[in-house]
Short mmCIF file of C-alpha atoms and ligand atoms in Angstrom, two decimals:
data_model
loop_
_atom_site.label_atom_id
_atom_site.label_comp_id
_atom_site.label_asym_id
_atom_site.label_seq_id
_atom_site.Cartn_x
_atom_site.Cartn_y
_atom_site.Cartn_z
CA MET A 1 104.07 157.03 106.71
CA ASN A 2 102.26 154.06 106.02
CA ASP A 3 105.13 151.87 106.87
CA LEU A 4 102.74 148.32 107.23
CA ALA A 5 100.49 148.95 104.96
CA GLY A 6 98.88 145.26 103.36
CA LYS A 7 100.62 143.67 106.33
CA HIS A 8 98.11 141.46 108.28
CA ILE A 9 99.40 141.11 111.89
CA VAL A 10 98.19 138.61 114.47
CA LEU A 11 98.70 140.29 117.71
CA GLY A 12 99.15 137.49 120.19
CA LEU A 13 98.37 138.41 124.21
CA THR A 14 99.55 136.04 126.80
CA GLY A 15 99.40 136.54 130.43
CA GLY A 16 101.33 139.83 132.07
CA ILE A 17 100.92 143.10 133.41
CA ALA A 18 102.59 144.33 129.87
CA CYS A 19 99.08 143.47 128.40
CA TYR A 20 98.19 147.43 128.98
CA LYS A 21 100.94 148.09 126.68
CA ALA A 22 99.30 145.82 123.81
CA ALA A 23 96.51 148.29 123.60
CA GLU A 24 98.24 151.09 122.43
CA LEU A 25 100.62 148.68 120.19
CA CYS A 26 97.60 147.24 118.74
CA ARG A 27 96.47 151.50 117.87
CA ALA A 28 100.13 151.85 116.49
CA LEU A 29 100.10 149.22 114.20
CA LEU A 30 96.90 150.31 112.90
CA LYS A 31 97.94 153.60 112.37
CA GLU A 32 100.87 152.41 110.06
CA GLY A 33 98.59 150.85 107.58
CA ALA A 34 98.54 147.03 109.01
CA THR A 35 95.14 145.01 110.08
CA VAL A 36 95.49 143.48 113.24
CA GLN A 37 93.78 140.37 114.22
CA VAL A 38 93.92 139.54 118.17
CA VAL A 39 94.28 136.66 119.82
CA MET A 40 94.41 136.26 123.32
CA THR A 41 94.75 133.30 126.14
CA GLU A 42 92.97 132.88 129.08
CA ALA A 43 95.57 134.61 131.49
CA ALA A 44 95.91 137.71 129.23
CA GLU A 45 92.33 138.17 129.67
CA GLN A 46 92.80 138.28 133.45
CA PHE A 47 95.09 141.67 132.55
CA ILE A 48 93.05 143.38 129.62
CA THR A 49 89.51 142.52 128.28
CA PRO A 50 88.87 141.15 124.95
CA VAL A 51 86.38 144.25 124.93
CA THR A 52 88.93 146.81 124.59
CA MET A 53 90.95 144.82 122.19
CA GLN A 54 88.11 144.61 119.90
CA ALA A 55 87.40 147.95 119.76
CA LEU A 56 91.17 148.90 119.36
CA SER A 57 91.48 146.20 116.70
CA GLN A 58 87.86 146.90 114.90
CA ARG A 59 87.88 142.93 114.72
CA PRO A 60 86.40 140.26 117.23
CA VAL A 61 89.15 139.14 119.33
CA PHE A 62 89.66 135.15 119.03
CA ASP A 63 90.67 133.19 122.48
CA SER A 64 89.64 129.41 122.09
CA GLN A 65 90.52 126.87 119.35
CA TRP A 66 86.85 125.79 119.57
CA ASP A 67 85.48 128.89 118.57
CA ALA A 68 82.42 128.05 116.24
CA ARG A 69 82.48 131.19 114.57
CA ALA A 70 84.93 129.89 111.72
CA SER A 71 82.63 127.43 109.07
CA ASN A 72 85.50 124.66 109.32
CA ASN A 73 85.96 125.08 113.09
CA MET A 74 89.49 125.43 112.85
CA PRO A 75 90.77 128.94 113.85
CA HIS A 76 94.26 128.17 114.10
CA ILE A 77 94.11 127.16 110.32
CA ASN A 78 92.71 130.13 109.08
CA LEU A 79 94.17 132.55 111.42
CA SER A 80 97.42 131.62 110.86
CA ARG A 81 97.27 131.16 107.19
CA GLU A 82 96.17 134.86 106.53
CA ALA A 83 98.92 136.29 108.72
CA ASP A 84 102.16 138.02 107.67
CA ALA A 85 103.59 137.81 110.98
CA ILE A 86 102.60 136.24 114.41
CA LEU A 87 103.91 138.97 116.95
CA ILE A 88 103.28 137.84 120.67
CA ALA A 89 103.53 140.99 123.21
CA PRO A 90 103.79 140.59 125.53
CA CYS A 91 105.17 137.09 125.44
CA SER A 92 105.12 135.32 129.28
CA ALA A 93 108.10 133.25 130.26
CA ASP A 94 105.57 130.32 131.03
CA PHE A 95 104.08 131.10 126.98
CA MET A 96 107.96 130.56 125.73
CA ALA A 97 108.51 127.56 127.60
CA LYS A 98 105.44 126.57 126.10
CA LEU A 99 106.57 127.35 122.41
CA VAL A 100 109.88 125.67 122.89
CA GLN A 101 107.94 121.96 123.86
CA GLY A 102 105.87 122.76 120.95
CA ARG A 103 102.46 122.17 123.05
CA ALA A 104 99.29 123.72 121.99
CA ASP A 105 96.86 123.30 124.51
CA ASP A 106 95.34 126.94 123.47
CA LEU A 107 94.47 128.80 120.54
CA LEU A 108 97.69 131.14 120.35
CA SER A 109 100.12 127.77 121.01
CA LEU A 110 98.13 126.05 118.51
CA MET A 111 98.26 128.40 115.84
CA CYS A 112 102.03 129.07 116.13
CA LEU A 113 102.79 125.26 115.94
CA ALA A 114 100.42 125.25 112.99
CA ARG A 115 101.68 128.14 111.26
CA PRO A 116 103.54 128.01 107.91
CA LEU A 117 107.26 128.44 108.84
CA ASP A 118 108.37 129.61 105.71
CA ASN A 119 105.98 132.18 105.42
CA VAL A 120 104.72 133.12 108.88
CA PRO A 121 107.48 134.79 111.23
CA LEU A 122 106.84 134.50 114.61
CA LEU A 123 108.03 137.76 116.49
CA LEU A 124 108.03 137.68 120.50
CA ALA A 125 108.37 140.37 122.76
CA PRO A 126 109.11 138.98 126.43
CA ALA A 127 107.90 140.77 129.39
CA MET A 128 108.46 139.45 133.03
CA ASN A 129 110.26 139.70 136.16
CA ARG A 130 114.00 140.29 136.23
CA GLU A 131 114.63 136.99 137.86
CA MET A 132 112.35 135.22 135.74
CA TRP A 133 114.18 136.60 132.58
CA THR A 134 117.64 135.78 133.81
CA HIS A 135 116.59 132.02 134.89
CA PRO A 136 118.80 129.41 133.13
CA ALA A 137 115.56 127.78 131.97
CA THR A 138 113.99 131.09 130.42
CA ARG A 139 118.09 131.82 128.95
CA ARG A 140 117.61 128.07 127.54
CA ASN A 141 114.57 128.61 126.14
CA VAL A 142 115.32 132.07 124.53
CA THR A 143 118.51 129.87 122.87
CA GLN A 144 115.98 127.35 121.57
CA LEU A 145 113.34 129.73 120.14
CA LYS A 146 116.09 131.62 118.41
CA ALA A 147 117.03 128.38 117.11
CA ASP A 148 113.69 127.10 116.11
CA GLY A 149 113.36 130.64 114.01
CA ALA A 150 111.50 133.17 116.03
CA THR A 151 112.53 136.94 115.87
CA ILE A 152 112.75 137.74 120.00
CA PHE A 153 112.76 141.37 120.96
CA ASP A 154 115.12 142.86 123.41
CA VAL A 155 113.28 143.84 126.68
CA GLY A 156 113.49 147.03 128.38
CA CYS A 157 115.72 147.71 131.99
CA GLY A 158 113.96 149.88 134.68
CA ASP A 159 111.15 149.63 137.45
CA GLN A 160 108.95 146.48 136.98
CA ALA A 161 105.43 146.56 138.13
CA CYS A 162 106.31 143.89 141.34
CA GLY A 163 108.52 146.73 142.65
CA GLU A 164 111.75 145.34 141.55
CA THR A 165 114.40 146.75 138.88
CA GLY A 166 116.21 145.44 136.21
CA ASP A 167 115.60 143.53 132.73
CA GLY A 168 112.58 141.98 132.03
CA ARG A 169 110.17 144.88 131.07
CA MET A 170 108.38 144.84 127.63
CA LEU A 171 109.48 147.14 125.05
CA GLU A 172 107.59 150.22 124.94
CA PRO A 173 104.62 150.39 122.26
CA GLN A 174 106.69 152.53 119.88
CA GLU A 175 109.92 150.65 120.10
CA LEU A 176 107.84 147.51 119.31
CA LEU A 177 106.27 149.27 116.30
CA ASP A 178 109.71 150.44 115.38
CA GLU A 179 111.36 146.89 115.47
CA VAL A 180 108.30 145.61 113.67
CA ILE A 181 108.79 147.94 110.56
CA ALA A 182 112.65 147.05 110.99
CA PHE A 183 111.67 143.46 110.55
CA PHE A 184 109.75 143.85 107.18
CA GLN A 185 112.34 146.06 105.84
CA PRO A 186 114.92 143.98 103.32
CA LYS A 187 118.59 143.00 104.92
CA THR A 188 120.19 144.45 102.28
CA LEU A 189 123.24 145.29 104.35
CA ALA A 190 123.36 142.45 106.56
CA GLY A 191 127.04 141.88 108.05
CA GLN A 192 127.74 145.44 107.14
CA HIS A 193 129.20 147.69 109.98
CA VAL A 194 128.10 151.42 109.49
CA LEU A 195 129.31 154.89 110.44
CA VAL A 196 127.20 157.99 110.15
CA THR A 197 127.95 161.56 111.18
CA ALA A 198 125.21 163.36 111.48
CA GLY A 199 124.22 166.99 112.68
CA PRO A 200 126.14 170.55 113.26
CA THR A 201 128.89 170.74 115.27
CA TYR A 202 129.52 173.37 117.79
CA GLU A 203 132.81 175.43 118.00
CA ALA A 204 133.24 176.95 121.51
CA ILE A 205 134.22 180.91 121.33
CA ASP A 206 134.10 180.91 125.41
CA PRO A 207 132.07 178.31 128.30
CA VAL A 208 128.77 180.30 126.79
CA ARG A 209 129.05 181.32 123.14
CA GLY A 210 129.90 179.17 120.29
CA ILE A 211 129.50 178.82 116.46
CA THR A 212 126.96 176.10 114.99
CA ASN A 213 125.00 175.77 111.92
CA LEU A 214 121.53 175.04 110.89
CA SER A 215 121.79 171.27 110.55
CA SER A 216 118.72 169.41 112.33
CA GLY A 217 120.75 166.12 112.01
CA LYS A 218 117.41 164.77 110.76
CA MET A 219 118.72 163.19 107.56
CA GLY A 220 121.50 161.54 109.30
CA PHE A 221 119.67 159.97 112.12
CA ALA A 222 116.82 158.53 109.41
CA ILE A 223 119.95 157.01 107.12
CA ALA A 224 121.55 155.53 110.58
CA ARG A 225 117.92 154.17 110.94
CA ALA A 226 117.41 152.52 107.64
CA ALA A 227 121.12 151.11 107.83
CA ARG A 228 119.99 149.37 110.89
CA GLU A 229 116.79 148.07 109.51
CA ALA A 230 118.68 146.82 106.60
CA GLY A 231 120.38 144.44 108.97
CA ALA A 232 123.58 146.29 109.41
CA GLU A 233 125.48 147.33 112.91
CA VAL A 234 125.04 150.77 112.93
CA THR A 235 127.64 153.88 115.19
CA LEU A 236 125.87 157.25 114.73
CA VAL A 237 128.36 160.05 115.99
CA ALA A 238 126.14 162.58 116.38
CA GLY A 239 126.85 166.74 116.91
CA PRO A 240 124.33 168.55 119.28
CA VAL A 241 121.03 167.88 118.42
CA HIS A 242 117.54 166.91 119.79
CA LEU A 243 116.76 163.74 118.24
CA ALA A 244 115.92 160.45 119.37
CA THR A 245 118.03 157.65 118.82
CA PRO A 246 116.79 155.04 116.14
CA ARG A 247 116.14 151.88 117.85
CA GLY A 248 119.41 149.59 117.95
CA VAL A 249 122.00 152.34 117.01
CA THR A 250 124.87 152.59 118.79
CA ARG A 251 125.12 156.86 119.43
CA ILE A 252 128.07 158.61 120.43
CA ASP A 253 127.34 162.32 121.11
CA ILE A 254 130.40 164.85 120.54
CA GLN A 255 130.31 168.52 120.30
CA SER A 256 133.08 169.74 118.02
CA ALA A 257 134.67 169.06 114.75
CA GLN A 258 137.50 167.66 116.72
CA ASN A 259 135.72 165.72 119.02
CA MET A 260 133.88 164.34 115.54
CA HIS A 261 136.97 163.74 114.14
CA GLN A 262 138.38 161.70 116.82
CA ALA A 263 135.38 159.65 117.40
CA ALA A 264 134.77 159.06 113.60
CA VAL A 265 138.48 157.95 113.36
CA GLU A 266 138.61 155.40 116.02
CA TYR A 267 134.80 153.62 115.22
CA ALA A 268 135.77 153.77 111.49
CA GLN A 269 138.43 151.18 112.22
CA ASN A 270 135.70 148.44 112.14
CA ALA A 271 133.43 150.30 109.98
CA THR A 272 132.87 148.77 106.38
CA ILE A 273 130.92 151.82 105.14
CA PHE A 274 131.18 155.59 105.97
CA ILE A 275 128.34 157.80 105.57
CA ALA A 276 129.25 161.57 106.40
CA THR A 277 125.92 163.63 106.66
CA ALA A 278 127.24 165.83 109.35
CA ALA A 279 127.78 169.73 108.69
CA VAL A 280 130.75 169.83 110.04
CA ALA A 281 132.25 173.48 111.05
CA ASP A 282 134.92 174.23 108.29
CA TRP A 283 136.66 176.64 110.92
CA ARG A 284 136.91 176.86 114.66
CA PRO A 285 137.96 179.76 116.69
CA ALA A 286 141.84 179.91 117.06
CA ASN A 287 141.43 180.20 120.82
CA SER A 288 138.25 179.34 122.77
CA ALA A 289 138.32 181.74 125.75
CA GLU A 290 138.46 180.15 129.24
CA GLN A 291 136.45 182.30 130.75
CA LYS A 292 133.10 184.15 129.36
CA ILE A 293 134.51 187.49 127.15
CA LYS A 294 133.27 190.35 128.80
CA LYS A 295 132.47 193.75 127.69
CA ASP A 296 134.64 196.41 129.13
CA GLY A 297 132.52 199.28 128.15
CA SER A 298 135.18 201.00 125.43
CA GLY A 299 132.69 199.71 122.35
CA ASP A 300 135.87 197.20 121.34
CA VAL A 301 135.09 194.19 120.00
CA PRO A 302 136.48 191.24 120.55
CA LYS A 303 138.86 189.95 117.44
CA LEU A 304 138.43 186.36 116.52
CA THR A 305 140.74 184.34 114.65
CA PHE A 306 139.76 180.97 113.10
CA VAL A 307 142.11 178.12 112.09
CA GLU A 308 140.54 175.35 109.97
CA ASN A 309 138.92 172.22 111.39
CA PRO A 310 140.05 168.69 109.69
CA ASP A 311 138.11 167.11 106.98
CA ILE A 312 136.70 163.86 108.79
CA LEU A 313 135.42 162.62 104.95
CA ALA A 314 138.69 163.34 103.25
CA THR A 315 141.00 161.88 106.03
CA LEU A 316 138.79 158.51 106.04
CA ALA A 317 138.60 158.50 102.22
CA GLN A 318 142.18 158.99 101.89
CA SER A 319 142.83 156.41 104.55
CA PRO A 320 144.40 152.83 103.40
CA ARG A 321 141.22 151.34 104.51
CA GLY A 322 139.28 154.00 102.33
CA ARG A 323 141.50 153.77 99.48
CA SER A 324 141.57 150.05 99.14
CA GLY A 325 137.46 150.07 99.40
CA ALA A 326 137.18 148.37 102.42
CA LEU A 327 136.01 151.08 103.73
CA TYR A 328 133.35 152.59 101.20
CA CYS A 329 132.83 156.04 101.93
CA VAL A 330 129.58 158.56 101.00
CA GLY A 331 129.85 162.16 101.35
CA PHE A 332 127.11 164.60 101.62
CA ALA A 333 127.41 168.53 99.79
CA ALA A 334 124.79 170.96 101.61
CA GLU A 335 125.01 173.43 99.08
CA SER A 336 122.89 176.58 98.39
CA GLN A 337 123.27 176.54 94.35
CA ASP A 338 124.71 174.69 91.35
CA LEU A 339 124.23 171.43 93.03
CA LEU A 340 125.36 169.11 90.29
CA ALA A 341 128.58 171.32 89.46
CA ASN A 342 129.08 171.61 93.17
CA ALA A 343 128.49 167.88 94.10
CA GLN A 344 130.48 166.70 91.27
CA ALA A 345 133.65 168.91 91.94
CA LYS A 346 132.92 168.23 96.14
CA ARG A 347 133.21 164.25 94.86
CA LEU A 348 136.52 164.58 93.16
CA ARG A 349 137.82 166.86 95.76
CA LYS A 350 136.78 164.60 98.90
CA GLY A 351 137.85 161.46 96.67
CA VAL A 352 134.52 159.38 97.30
CA PRO A 353 132.87 156.80 95.15
CA LEU A 354 129.39 158.62 95.55
CA LEU A 355 128.57 161.92 97.10
CA VAL A 356 125.43 163.11 97.73
CA GLY A 357 124.17 166.55 97.07
CA ASN A 358 120.99 168.49 98.46
CA ILE A 359 120.43 172.22 98.97
CA GLY A 360 121.05 172.87 102.30
CA PRO A 361 118.76 175.61 102.92
CA ALA A 362 115.73 173.58 101.62
CA THR A 363 116.05 170.67 103.79
CA PHE A 364 117.66 172.11 107.13
CA GLY A 365 115.28 171.30 109.97
CA GLN A 366 112.47 169.99 107.42
CA ASP A 367 111.10 166.08 107.37
CA ASP A 368 111.51 165.89 103.18
CA ASN A 369 114.21 166.53 101.06
CA ALA A 370 115.61 165.65 97.70
CA LEU A 371 118.96 163.96 96.54
CA LEU A 372 121.01 163.99 93.78
CA LEU A 373 123.47 161.11 93.78
CA VAL A 374 126.68 161.87 91.93
CA ASP A 375 128.92 159.17 91.18
CA GLU A 376 132.14 158.51 88.36
CA LEU A 377 129.53 157.56 85.41
CA GLY A 378 126.99 160.55 86.40
CA SER A 379 124.28 161.72 88.38
CA LYS A 380 120.90 160.26 89.59
CA GLU A 381 117.87 162.57 91.16
CA MET A 382 115.78 161.11 94.05
CA VAL A 383 112.63 163.43 93.95
CA ARG A 384 111.48 165.24 96.84
CA ASP A 385 110.37 162.53 99.71
CA SER A 386 110.26 162.26 103.29
CA LYS A 387 113.57 161.89 105.04
CA LEU A 388 113.23 158.45 105.98
CA ALA A 389 111.94 157.34 102.35
CA LEU A 390 114.66 158.74 100.88
CA ALA A 391 117.29 157.20 103.28
CA ARG A 392 115.98 153.96 102.99
CA LYS A 393 116.49 154.19 99.08
CA LEU A 394 119.76 155.56 99.73
CA ILE A 395 120.78 152.58 101.66
CA ALA A 396 119.27 150.29 99.15
CA ASP A 397 121.47 151.97 96.20
CA ILE A 398 124.67 151.84 98.13
CA ALA A 399 124.20 148.31 98.90
CA THR A 400 123.42 147.46 95.41
CA ARG A 401 126.93 149.57 94.62
CA ILE A 402 128.72 147.30 97.15
CA ARG A 403 127.32 143.83 96.01
CA ALA A 404 128.72 145.12 92.39
CA ARG A 405 131.89 145.55 93.51
CA SER A 406 132.18 142.12 95.15
N1 LIG B 501 132.71 167.04 105.83
C1 LIG B 501 133.92 166.44 106.87
N2 LIG B 501 134.72 167.12 107.39
C2 LIG B 501 134.53 168.50 107.33
C3 LIG B 501 133.97 169.48 106.33
C4 LIG B 501 133.25 168.26 105.49
O1 LIG B 501 133.66 165.48 106.74
N3 LIG B 501 135.43 169.31 108.17
C5 LIG B 501 131.97 165.98 105.24
C6 LIG B 501 130.56 166.60 105.50
O2 LIG B 501 130.34 165.52 106.27
C7 LIG B 501 130.37 166.01 103.76
C8 LIG B 501 131.20 166.61 102.91
O3 LIG B 501 132.05 166.41 103.66
O4 LIG B 501 129.79 164.94 103.55
C9 LIG B 501 130.95 167.68 102.52
O5 LIG B 501 130.44 168.99 103.25
P1 LIG B 501 130.22 170.24 102.82
O6 LIG B 501 130.00 171.12 104.22
O7 LIG B 501 128.94 170.44 102.14
O8 LIG B 501 131.46 170.64 102.25
P2 LIG B 501 132.94 171.45 102.64
O9 LIG B 501 133.99 170.21 102.60
O10 LIG B 501 132.80 172.50 103.75
O11 LIG B 501 133.16 172.24 101.40
P3 LIG B 501 132.52 173.75 100.99
O12 LIG B 501 132.74 174.53 102.39
O13 LIG B 501 133.42 174.37 99.68
O14 LIG B 501 131.13 173.56 100.40
#
């Protein structure tokens, strides 16, 4: 993907051991299509050289407000005017304090102060020792910087270079990249709480065997990510899948359809949108054996009997909040043929305003998909694309439908 195509990022480095991660971050930003201008403070240069950052960014690094390379001798104006964002990673405790006071005695802080507030957002990735991070002075500075309009990314928790353990590590380059990509996505679902079910379920036959299906969870995880990028609070109830949790999403892992039903009903209470992408098992073995079922040598096969699982989507769509529209329910249909007819029939059967059809065997486990949106007025195709691109389009479409109601 080229999620940052056309974006010009000023990547500012301040003094901290996390400067080593800035090298990887710089590469990741470029790979995603951005152009990157690195600006370093004197302290940052104690940790990593401008040579490294120049080689990675493919542009000369700036580190002085007296740099004569610019013909007007005003690098702070030139560099900040052409930026789509100034990203400071790592941002030290000292640099935060400086920003709070509006001091401008080095090129990077000068640029932050001189940047056009409305056009050039300031994104900060703090990095410091855990005591510094929790110190009341830093807490005050974080509050003030947010009030001044800066976006402050979370810090990681874990082992610190100083040997202590706690909050204050800079996020990993990939996590910061995801945050920057999310920052630039339109906030069409701000204030909404989205509940997503994803992946297959696993119905136990005995402690070592079970019935599941080929759903990879990729579409549901992409939708959870896109909803969070659009500004929603997101809860993802996931069956057994091997996928990383999208940043900022609360994930609840479950196994069986009954577990998923219970979790979905609980988390739907605070949700305003429910998107059911999970491939829920329709039936489960009536009795799951407590111990492994053994072959007894007679050649007889075990007789499995099944009972139907609860229909999570139908339950929530027919709940009082589902019926009133307080919980906007979106279903998925994994079909193997006759997509339009099956999706239309399923929409009516489940009682949902919007149902999204896809051909299961053509998409399970793949990174791309094609969707057919079916509502009371008709249908609309979303042509084959990556699951993330489709998820973003679907989220934008749902946001428009929700806006149209109110
Ligand atoms: N779904 C659900 N709970 C179930 C079964 C399905 O929430 N017990 C949801 C799925 O997450 C999806 C939609 O209902 O959003 C349709 O699922 P699908 O498996 O395509 O349809 P089924 O209801 O199982 O119908 P059929 O087997 O006839 O295709």
